[in-house]
XYZ file of C-alpha atoms in Angstrom:
609
model
C 85.730 26.398 -31.319
C 84.928 27.264 -27.722
C 84.179 30.860 -28.672
C 81.923 29.739 -31.520
C 80.082 27.370 -29.197
C 79.596 30.111 -26.640
C 78.363 32.472 -29.341
C 75.994 29.829 -30.646
C 74.651 29.190 -27.158
C 74.163 32.897 -26.597
C 72.376 33.212 -29.924
C 70.107 30.321 -29.029
C 69.333 31.941 -25.683
C 68.415 35.207 -27.383
C 66.187 33.361 -29.854
C 64.485 31.566 -26.961
C 63.768 34.893 -25.275
C 62.300 36.308 -28.498
C 60.200 33.317 -29.575
C 56.472 33.929 -29.721
C 53.694 31.444 -29.177
C 50.695 31.043 -31.445
C 47.169 31.984 -30.481
C 45.453 29.179 -28.547
C 44.040 26.534 -30.852
C 41.859 23.504 -30.361
C 44.956 21.279 -30.426
C 46.594 23.204 -27.610
C 43.690 22.616 -25.260
C 41.152 20.146 -26.615
C 37.610 20.244 -25.377
C 37.108 18.405 -22.153
C 40.755 18.658 -21.100
C 41.509 18.816 -17.403
C 42.866 22.372 -17.513
C 40.005 24.105 -19.339
C 37.852 26.677 -17.575
C 34.071 26.811 -17.656
C 32.492 29.541 -19.822
C 29.928 31.176 -17.553
C 30.405 34.963 -17.470
C 28.105 37.494 -19.161
C 28.461 41.249 -19.768
C 26.737 42.160 -16.502
C 29.034 39.884 -14.517
C 32.129 41.286 -16.300
C 31.052 44.829 -15.368
C 30.495 43.655 -11.817
C 33.982 42.138 -11.642
C 35.565 45.240 -13.196
C 33.791 47.825 -11.015
C 34.052 45.685 -7.892
C 37.758 45.093 -8.469
C 38.472 48.764 -9.144
C 36.467 50.852 -6.674
C 38.050 50.357 -3.291
C 41.370 51.523 -1.924
C 41.645 54.163 -4.661
C 38.691 56.246 -3.526
C 38.470 55.335 0.167
C 42.171 55.591 1.033
C 44.157 57.380 -1.699
C 41.899 60.442 -1.770
C 43.315 61.698 1.522
C 46.935 60.715 0.923
C 47.236 62.121 -2.607
C 45.396 65.357 -1.788
C 47.645 65.997 1.231
C 50.955 65.148 -0.398
C 50.644 65.793 -4.150
C 47.566 67.329 -5.736
C 45.658 69.477 -3.261
C 42.324 70.716 -4.705
C 43.514 69.558 -8.159
C 42.869 65.954 -7.121
C 40.041 65.706 -9.644
C 42.443 66.466 -12.504
C 44.821 63.797 -11.177
C 42.019 61.245 -11.360
C 41.090 62.493 -14.847
C 44.639 62.151 -16.225
C 45.029 58.693 -14.696
C 41.609 57.771 -16.105
C 42.631 58.890 -19.608
C 45.757 56.753 -19.371
C 43.659 53.801 -18.213
C 41.130 54.398 -21.032
C 43.874 54.345 -23.679
C 45.104 51.087 -22.211
C 41.533 49.775 -22.145
C 41.203 50.178 -25.927
C 44.376 48.132 -26.419
C 43.256 45.546 -23.858
C 39.855 45.227 -25.544
C 41.275 44.274 -28.947
C 43.786 41.795 -27.564
C 41.229 40.277 -25.185
C 38.745 39.698 -28.020
C 41.411 38.329 -30.396
C 43.149 36.134 -27.818
C 40.522 35.171 -25.186
C 42.640 33.138 -22.802
C 43.653 33.331 -19.160
C 46.803 35.312 -18.486
C 45.860 38.870 -19.477
C 48.919 41.014 -20.368
C 51.248 38.027 -19.935
C 49.362 36.079 -22.592
C 49.270 39.012 -25.035
C 52.956 39.856 -24.651
C 53.925 36.200 -25.177
C 52.027 36.130 -28.458
C 53.120 39.544 -29.754
C 56.478 40.436 -28.144
C 58.281 37.303 -26.986
C 58.920 34.840 -24.197
C 61.452 36.957 -22.268
C 59.184 39.997 -21.972
C 56.197 37.759 -21.221
C 58.059 36.107 -18.361
C 58.871 39.504 -16.829
C 55.300 40.766 -17.302
C 53.896 37.610 -15.756
C 55.949 38.082 -12.597
C 55.165 41.815 -12.537
C 51.450 40.990 -12.583
C 51.874 38.336 -9.900
C 53.656 40.796 -7.617
C 51.131 43.518 -8.454
C 48.109 41.437 -7.512
C 49.791 39.960 -4.428
C 50.934 43.304 -3.030
C 47.726 45.043 -4.119
C 45.519 42.461 -2.444
C 47.595 42.583 0.721
C 47.502 46.396 0.783
C 43.732 46.395 0.394
C 43.354 43.827 3.182
C 45.470 45.995 5.494
C 43.238 48.967 4.696
C 40.121 47.214 5.972
C 41.169 47.165 9.652
C 41.028 50.955 10.305
C 37.555 51.137 8.805
C 36.305 48.162 10.809
C 37.683 49.736 13.964
C 35.319 52.708 13.565
C 32.377 50.398 14.261
C 33.949 49.436 17.596
C 34.642 52.986 18.737
C 38.116 53.822 17.433
C 41.416 52.713 15.990
C 42.336 50.473 18.936
C 38.875 49.053 19.675
C 38.827 45.871 17.579
C 38.576 42.551 19.437
C 41.976 41.300 20.524
C 42.023 38.404 18.062
C 41.473 40.798 15.125
C 43.331 43.874 16.362
C 46.785 44.876 15.174
C 49.683 43.982 17.472
C 53.279 45.138 17.461
C 56.084 42.599 17.757
C 58.852 44.549 19.510
C 61.837 42.361 18.640
C 60.897 42.412 14.934
C 59.611 46.001 14.832
C 56.606 44.735 12.842
C 52.894 45.454 13.264
C 50.885 42.318 12.427
C 47.263 42.430 11.242
C 45.328 39.178 11.918
C 42.121 40.691 10.531
C 43.717 41.271 7.122
C 45.092 37.727 6.949
C 41.722 36.258 7.959
C 39.910 38.202 5.235
C 42.397 37.024 2.602
C 41.824 33.387 3.604
C 38.047 33.946 3.541
C 38.121 35.377 0.019
C 40.466 32.607 -1.121
C 37.985 29.984 0.058
C 35.182 31.775 -1.737
C 37.128 31.849 -5.000
C 37.995 28.151 -4.691
C 34.302 27.306 -4.791
C 33.860 28.837 -8.232
C 33.849 32.024 -10.261
C 30.105 32.050 -10.946
C 27.324 31.972 -8.385
C 24.596 29.533 -9.358
C 21.997 31.725 -7.674
C 22.479 34.791 -9.889
C 19.559 37.076 -10.559
C 19.370 35.915 -14.174
C 19.428 32.233 -13.208
C 16.968 32.380 -10.316
C 14.577 30.069 -12.125
C 17.259 27.416 -12.368
C 17.802 27.494 -8.621
C 14.138 26.681 -8.090
C 14.581 23.602 -10.277
C 18.153 22.607 -9.473
C 17.989 19.254 -11.217
C 16.804 20.579 -14.563
C 17.774 18.669 -17.663
C 20.486 21.022 -18.966
C 22.279 21.855 -15.728
C 24.180 19.974 -13.041
C 24.716 21.961 -9.876
C 27.957 21.683 -7.979
C 27.390 20.204 -4.550
C 29.312 23.079 -3.020
C 26.891 25.640 -4.475
C 24.198 24.349 -2.116
C 26.207 25.654 0.827
C 28.143 28.687 -0.418
C 27.396 31.867 -2.341
C 30.047 31.925 -5.016
C 32.188 34.853 -5.928
C 30.412 36.467 -8.887
C 27.047 36.882 -7.151
C 28.622 38.024 -3.883
C 30.761 40.561 -5.699
C 27.726 41.754 -7.670
C 25.751 42.504 -4.505
C 28.740 44.233 -2.889
C 29.373 46.320 -6.012
C 25.763 47.511 -6.275
C 25.701 48.503 -2.594
C 29.035 50.281 -2.969
C 27.802 52.293 -5.952
C 24.780 53.428 -3.910
C 27.159 54.562 -1.139
C 29.197 56.525 -3.692
C 26.038 58.217 -4.976
C 25.107 59.082 -1.395
C 28.554 60.641 -0.846
C 28.165 62.723 -4.011
C 24.616 63.930 -3.277
C 24.939 64.474 0.485
C 28.420 65.965 0.133
C 27.231 68.393 -2.545
C 24.426 69.541 -0.252
C 26.875 70.179 2.607
C 29.285 71.911 0.223
C 26.673 74.385 -0.984
C 25.617 75.028 2.618
C 29.187 75.715 3.826
C 30.502 77.486 0.738
C 33.007 74.816 -0.397
C 35.692 75.824 2.078
C 38.199 73.357 0.624
C 38.566 75.431 -2.544
C 39.324 78.663 -0.642
C 42.731 77.649 0.718
C 45.716 79.989 0.454
C 47.714 77.845 -1.982
C 45.084 78.030 -4.701
C 43.983 75.177 -6.963
C 47.556 73.944 -7.594
C 49.367 74.251 -4.252
C 52.018 71.739 -5.382
C 52.161 72.950 -8.983
C 51.605 70.994 -12.179
C 54.313 68.491 -11.258
C 52.500 67.705 -8.023
C 49.285 67.095 -9.928
C 51.083 64.739 -12.348
C 52.777 62.932 -9.457
C 49.309 62.553 -7.951
C 48.112 61.049 -11.243
C 50.867 58.456 -11.092
C 49.882 57.566 -7.532
C 46.110 57.421 -8.080
C 46.665 55.141 -11.057
C 46.503 52.475 -8.367
C 42.806 53.365 -8.173
C 42.229 52.061 -11.719
C 43.844 48.708 -11.155
C 41.064 46.205 -11.586
C 39.593 46.609 -15.058
C 42.403 44.432 -16.398
C 41.113 41.639 -14.165
C 38.192 41.478 -16.606
C 40.644 40.552 -19.376
C 42.182 37.818 -17.225
C 38.800 36.030 -17.089
C 38.535 35.969 -20.908
C 38.597 32.177 -21.044
C 35.471 32.019 -18.862
C 33.356 34.479 -20.899
C 30.457 33.131 -22.958
C 31.001 35.468 -25.929
C 34.438 37.078 -25.457
C 34.585 38.889 -28.815
C 31.475 40.911 -27.968
C 31.346 40.946 -24.175
C 34.974 41.672 -23.196
C 35.316 45.113 -24.854
C 31.862 46.126 -23.605
C 32.615 44.972 -20.075
C 36.019 46.696 -19.925
C 34.773 50.014 -21.351
C 31.649 50.161 -19.173
C 33.472 49.275 -15.954
C 36.182 51.866 -16.583
C 33.659 54.601 -17.453
C 31.677 53.985 -14.271
C 34.789 54.018 -12.091
C 36.294 57.171 -13.614
C 33.012 59.087 -13.287
C 32.556 58.088 -9.649
C 36.179 58.902 -8.765
C 36.009 62.395 -10.230
C 32.661 63.277 -8.670
C 33.669 61.992 -5.230
C 37.002 63.846 -5.332
C 35.267 67.099 -6.346
C 32.968 66.824 -3.327
C 35.433 65.643 -0.657
C 38.177 68.143 -1.533
C 35.583 70.909 -1.310
C 34.286 69.834 2.105
C 37.627 69.740 3.950
C 40.893 71.615 3.178
C 43.382 69.200 1.674
C 45.908 69.635 4.499
C 43.261 68.698 7.100
C 42.186 65.413 5.492
C 42.465 62.139 7.371
C 44.873 59.960 5.331
C 43.275 56.670 6.486
C 39.538 57.434 6.384
C 39.191 60.678 4.354
C 35.549 60.369 3.274
C 33.958 59.216 6.537
C 35.994 61.720 8.570
C 34.869 64.534 6.235
C 31.242 63.847 7.144
C 32.131 63.501 10.827
C 33.730 66.970 10.806
C 30.410 68.406 9.664
C 28.468 66.657 12.433
C 26.986 63.845 10.298
C 28.172 60.886 12.371
C 25.410 58.640 11.051
C 26.724 59.290 7.527
C 30.207 58.366 8.748
C 28.995 54.886 9.653
C 27.183 54.541 6.324
C 30.283 55.533 4.364
C 32.455 53.247 6.497
C 30.121 50.363 5.666
C 30.566 51.126 1.976
C 34.315 51.354 2.440
C 34.509 47.934 4.093
C 32.322 46.374 1.380
C 34.332 48.036 -1.396
C 37.662 46.995 0.053
C 36.445 43.415 0.428
C 35.258 43.441 -3.184
C 38.593 44.885 -4.329
C 40.384 42.219 -2.334
C 38.429 39.573 -4.229
C 39.263 41.267 -7.524
C 42.951 41.353 -6.624
C 43.165 37.651 -5.826
C 40.909 36.481 -8.685
C 43.282 37.113 -11.659
C 46.519 35.893 -10.091
C 45.836 32.117 -10.127
C 44.840 32.424 -13.775
C 48.139 34.114 -14.628
C 49.992 31.331 -12.804
C 47.916 28.803 -14.734
C 48.723 30.461 -18.070
C 52.454 30.504 -17.298
C 52.327 26.852 -16.225
C 50.576 25.908 -19.478
C 53.461 27.477 -21.385
C 56.065 25.612 -19.350
C 57.401 28.675 -17.512
C 56.118 27.348 -14.166
C 55.573 23.808 -12.830
C 52.479 22.006 -14.152
C 51.130 22.012 -10.584
C 49.768 25.513 -11.186
C 47.833 24.542 -14.336
C 45.595 21.953 -12.665
C 41.890 22.768 -12.726
C 39.492 21.166 -10.247
C 37.207 18.668 -11.992
C 34.074 19.707 -10.088
C 34.298 23.480 -9.848
C 36.543 23.939 -12.920
C 38.612 26.471 -10.980
C 42.439 26.493 -10.586
C 42.122 25.600 -6.902
C 45.812 24.815 -6.284
C 46.952 28.127 -7.742
C 44.252 29.973 -5.817
C 45.343 28.414 -2.508
C 49.004 29.257 -3.113
C 47.994 32.810 -4.020
C 45.897 33.132 -0.868
C 48.687 31.888 1.397
C 51.210 34.352 -0.062
C 48.810 37.307 0.045
C 47.710 36.472 3.599
C 51.324 36.282 4.771
C 52.119 39.694 3.305
C 48.903 41.172 4.687
C 49.771 39.813 8.131
C 53.327 41.185 8.285
C 53.862 43.952 5.755
C 53.745 47.725 6.062
C 51.533 48.924 3.227
C 52.918 52.460 3.062
C 56.353 51.190 1.980
C 55.062 49.027 -0.872
C 52.044 50.916 -2.265
C 54.001 52.377 -5.185
C 55.153 48.924 -6.307
C 51.570 48.063 -7.208
C 51.400 50.835 -9.813
C 54.829 49.859 -11.192
C 53.634 46.404 -12.248
C 50.386 47.733 -13.662
C 51.937 50.532 -15.710
C 54.573 48.140 -17.037
C 51.882 45.683 -18.107
C 49.741 48.405 -19.718
C 52.739 49.713 -21.665
C 53.538 46.222 -22.951
C 49.927 45.759 -24.067
C 50.126 48.977 -26.115
C 53.397 47.811 -27.709
C 51.700 44.486 -28.475
C 49.008 46.313 -30.467
C 51.668 47.959 -32.641
C 53.402 44.617 -33.204
C 50.098 42.907 -33.999
C 49.200 45.526 -36.606
C 52.611 45.902 -38.279
C 54.752 42.785 -37.654
C 52.487 39.886 -36.604
C 53.744 36.287 -36.708
C 54.197 34.799 -40.194
C 51.748 31.986 -39.422
C 48.352 32.901 -38.056
C 45.368 30.744 -37.065
C 42.704 30.060 -39.628
C 39.708 32.337 -38.984
C 36.860 30.569 -37.225
C 34.517 31.487 -40.076
C 36.516 29.180 -42.400
C 36.744 26.259 -39.997
C 33.112 25.300 -40.700
C 33.919 25.175 -44.423
C 36.787 22.783 -43.714
C 34.471 20.511 -41.747
C 31.781 20.548 -44.467
C 34.410 19.804 -47.097
C 35.677 16.931 -44.957
C 32.163 15.473 -44.685
C 31.571 15.805 -48.436
C 34.871 14.072 -49.192
C 33.936 11.223 -46.882
C 30.544 10.831 -48.573
C 32.101 10.795 -52.062
C 34.683 8.265 -50.925
C 31.954 6.030 -49.538
C 30.073 6.105 -52.858
C 33.250 5.413 -54.863
C 34.970 2.722 -52.810
C 31.992 1.083 -51.217
C 31.415 0.299 -47.545
C 34.288 -2.194 -47.131
C 37.023 0.178 -48.311
C 35.501 3.259 -46.689
C 37.209 2.907 -43.339
C 40.723 2.859 -44.806
C 40.044 5.724 -47.212
C 38.360 7.830 -44.569
C 41.333 7.324 -42.312
C 43.643 8.701 -44.999
C 41.453 11.770 -45.485
C 41.119 12.200 -41.746
C 44.884 12.272 -41.349
C 45.028 15.164 -43.784
C 41.873 17.167 -43.054
C 41.466 16.805 -39.300
C 44.983 18.124 -38.987
C 43.795 21.399 -40.457
C 40.644 21.417 -38.359
C 42.290 20.831 -34.977
C 45.119 23.275 -35.525
C 44.206 25.309 -38.621
C 47.164 27.366 -39.749
C 47.387 29.304 -42.977
C 50.343 31.156 -44.347
C 49.547 34.837 -44.406
C 49.386 36.426 -47.832
C 52.581 38.195 -48.805
C 52.897 41.131 -51.143
C 53.581 40.514 -54.829
C 57.238 40.976 -54.066
C 58.520 39.118 -51.027
C 61.431 41.526 -50.890
C 59.057 44.484 -50.490
C 57.222 42.722 -47.661
C 60.465 41.913 -45.851
C 61.563 45.535 -46.198
C 58.197 46.759 -44.899
C 58.404 44.503 -41.824
C 61.959 45.624 -41.050
C 60.945 49.270 -41.412
C 57.949 48.731 -39.135
C 60.042 46.945 -36.510
C 62.651 49.739 -36.517
C 59.878 52.336 -36.245
C 58.331 50.608 -33.223
C 61.762 50.410 -31.600
C 62.315 54.107 -32.363
C 59.013 54.979 -30.690
C 59.848 52.977 -27.552
C 63.388 54.354 -27.228
C 62.200 57.902 -27.934
C 59.467 57.665 -25.269
C 61.943 56.340 -22.707
C 64.521 59.073 -23.431
C 61.893 61.844 -23.506
C 60.109 60.895 -20.279
C 63.320 60.186 -18.358
C 64.961 63.475 -19.320
C 61.767 65.475 -18.690
C 61.631 64.088 -15.143
C 65.376 64.439 -14.447
C 65.243 67.766 -12.626
C 68.834 67.332 -11.406
C 70.200 67.863 -14.944
C 71.110 71.342 -16.208
C 68.330 73.021 -18.148
C 70.114 73.056 -21.518
C 71.088 69.392 -21.199
C 67.492 68.458 -20.395
C 66.245 70.407 -23.398
C 68.762 68.746 -25.734
C 67.973 65.214 -24.491
C 64.232 65.892 -24.609
C 64.563 67.144 -28.187
C 66.515 64.018 -29.151
C 63.919 61.731 -27.567
C 61.071 63.666 -29.152
C 62.752 63.409 -32.562
C 63.046 59.625 -32.216
C 59.417 59.400 -31.120
C 58.051 61.553 -33.943
C 60.219 59.813 -36.546
C 58.981 56.385 -35.503
C 55.365 57.579 -35.337
C 55.632 59.216 -38.743
C 57.028 56.066 -40.324
C 54.243 53.956 -38.793
C 51.652 56.365 -40.198
C 53.313 56.260 -43.615
C 53.802 52.521 -44.131
C 50.907 50.094 -44.533
C 49.754 47.829 -41.763
C 50.251 44.075 -42.193
C 47.520 42.181 -44.064
C 47.886 39.278 -41.640
C 46.276 41.322 -38.848
C 42.819 40.598 -40.314
C 43.149 36.841 -39.762
C 45.150 36.937 -36.528
C 43.339 35.273 -33.636
C 39.554 35.372 -33.341
C 37.921 37.679 -35.871
C 34.768 39.748 -35.462
C 35.753 41.409 -32.190
C 36.686 44.921 -31.136
C 39.301 46.790 -33.216
C 41.400 49.449 -31.485
C 40.874 52.799 -33.281
C 43.439 55.441 -34.286
C 46.389 53.063 -34.651
C 49.286 53.941 -34.385
C 48.484 57.243 -32.614
C 46.436 55.804 -29.733
C 48.907 53.056 -28.708
C 51.820 55.503 -28.947
C 49.988 57.996 -26.697
C 49.277 55.134 -24.302
C 52.970 54.192 -24.207
C 54.003 57.828 -23.663
C 51.561 58.560 -20.806
C 52.097 55.255 -19.022
C 55.881 55.563 -19.216
C 55.786 59.132 -17.908
C 53.586 58.083 -14.988
C 55.914 55.142 -14.345
C 58.981 57.392 -14.265
C 57.229 59.778 -11.848
C 56.532 57.053 -9.311
C 60.032 57.544 -7.969
């Protein structure tokens, strides 16, 4: 009996880890509830958040480090490979973000498609990613600010770095102060009232259809501030490309004439550089985490994600082409590679201009790193995986203020004490893990979605019209006195389907065939995942004998191709058409694109070391 009870408890625990939640419905969060976010963001503001959150530490800091240690002149190819991996993930993100527009990003998608256990792990991976990433960016601002004061040790005492001998720790008050400043800005609200598109409303602040927050009279809120910073930063990047190209043609591109050639560290070094610079593309997924605050998520989210990623990848590649050509890779400054490259060619005024762009970009990236994290905490709290404290939304600003403050305190503490160089790789670990889970979620959504799916929004209006017609007929039949009782009976039946409309997905003519198809699809997805893991691990395990590596790689490749072939052969599930919100972006080339995304992301993850 004891063994059976233990087995039953273990089985229940496994079922709890595998249970999936339904797509958000009106019943889950009724209109006007205290934990609902305000829908304010447009396409332009999504692009601003994506570009502003992405361009920062990747181009201003990692260029020097990756070129010196991994890629050499092939840095551009490292950015290209990482950009392709990010683009594949962006397609998967775009479909899930338009189908399931809710705060939580990859955590939310994995909870719906994979299960509670994986979602819990992804949620914490994202929390650690954004916390460490924001702290690392904040620590990177100090060296650039110091250039304005004459050197690395020239900051005012209250902002300068200090070493604590008995702890062997270098503290950075400037980084902590900037984190607290950005946290306060985000607490005020995600959308600036004084945006360019709403300038007329600011002139008439008490117009009939708008009530301004009192705090907006005193503070510029985050979206407008980040928009200005992003535009200025893009102009600085264009200046680096144009001015650097001019210097390169004048000096003969000395960086490409080094003795080691274009691949001084070989192809493996270039791929290791791709895994490291993937940190540079962290940020576009913050667009997906704001899905609940987008006016038209089905249309705007895919457009915002794709445009932001295209802009960032183009700028990264062009800047890396120029900077690597100006200075030999082994002579690059690891902390301030771009500004020091101009200084070495006598353009000190350009150094200050680039440093200004670096400080603005890092501040914008810091804002983009802290912005998504409170919303992930809020999503986990809504699902009961964290205390309800984190799901509270401020009544005035409609922002998760409590979660934002907790996030700011943690990030500021890490920025004050931590050594960035020891934790930089951990940022990419969380991101690659989340991107891989999103790609797996696309396969699950297409082949083995939940048996019950929400009623498409296009049919909800028909339910309401039918409800109104039934009420009118009842009134004519029963008369006014009996109408209230009859309407109540209909309301109990019909409103239930309006508030939480669920329809059973259509099965095949033979239920047995459908069950067999779902089992085959599930086994094929598992075969793909196991094959990718075996293939990438064995390909990177240089310590194994050559023949053993070849055999294990062949086995993993066979599993991968078998699973992919089965997914191409069997039909996708009919329920995918009515899953979530319809009419949005559809990821193309399924199952090939998600499988390629899983393969590349896992290989980059393995190569992080």
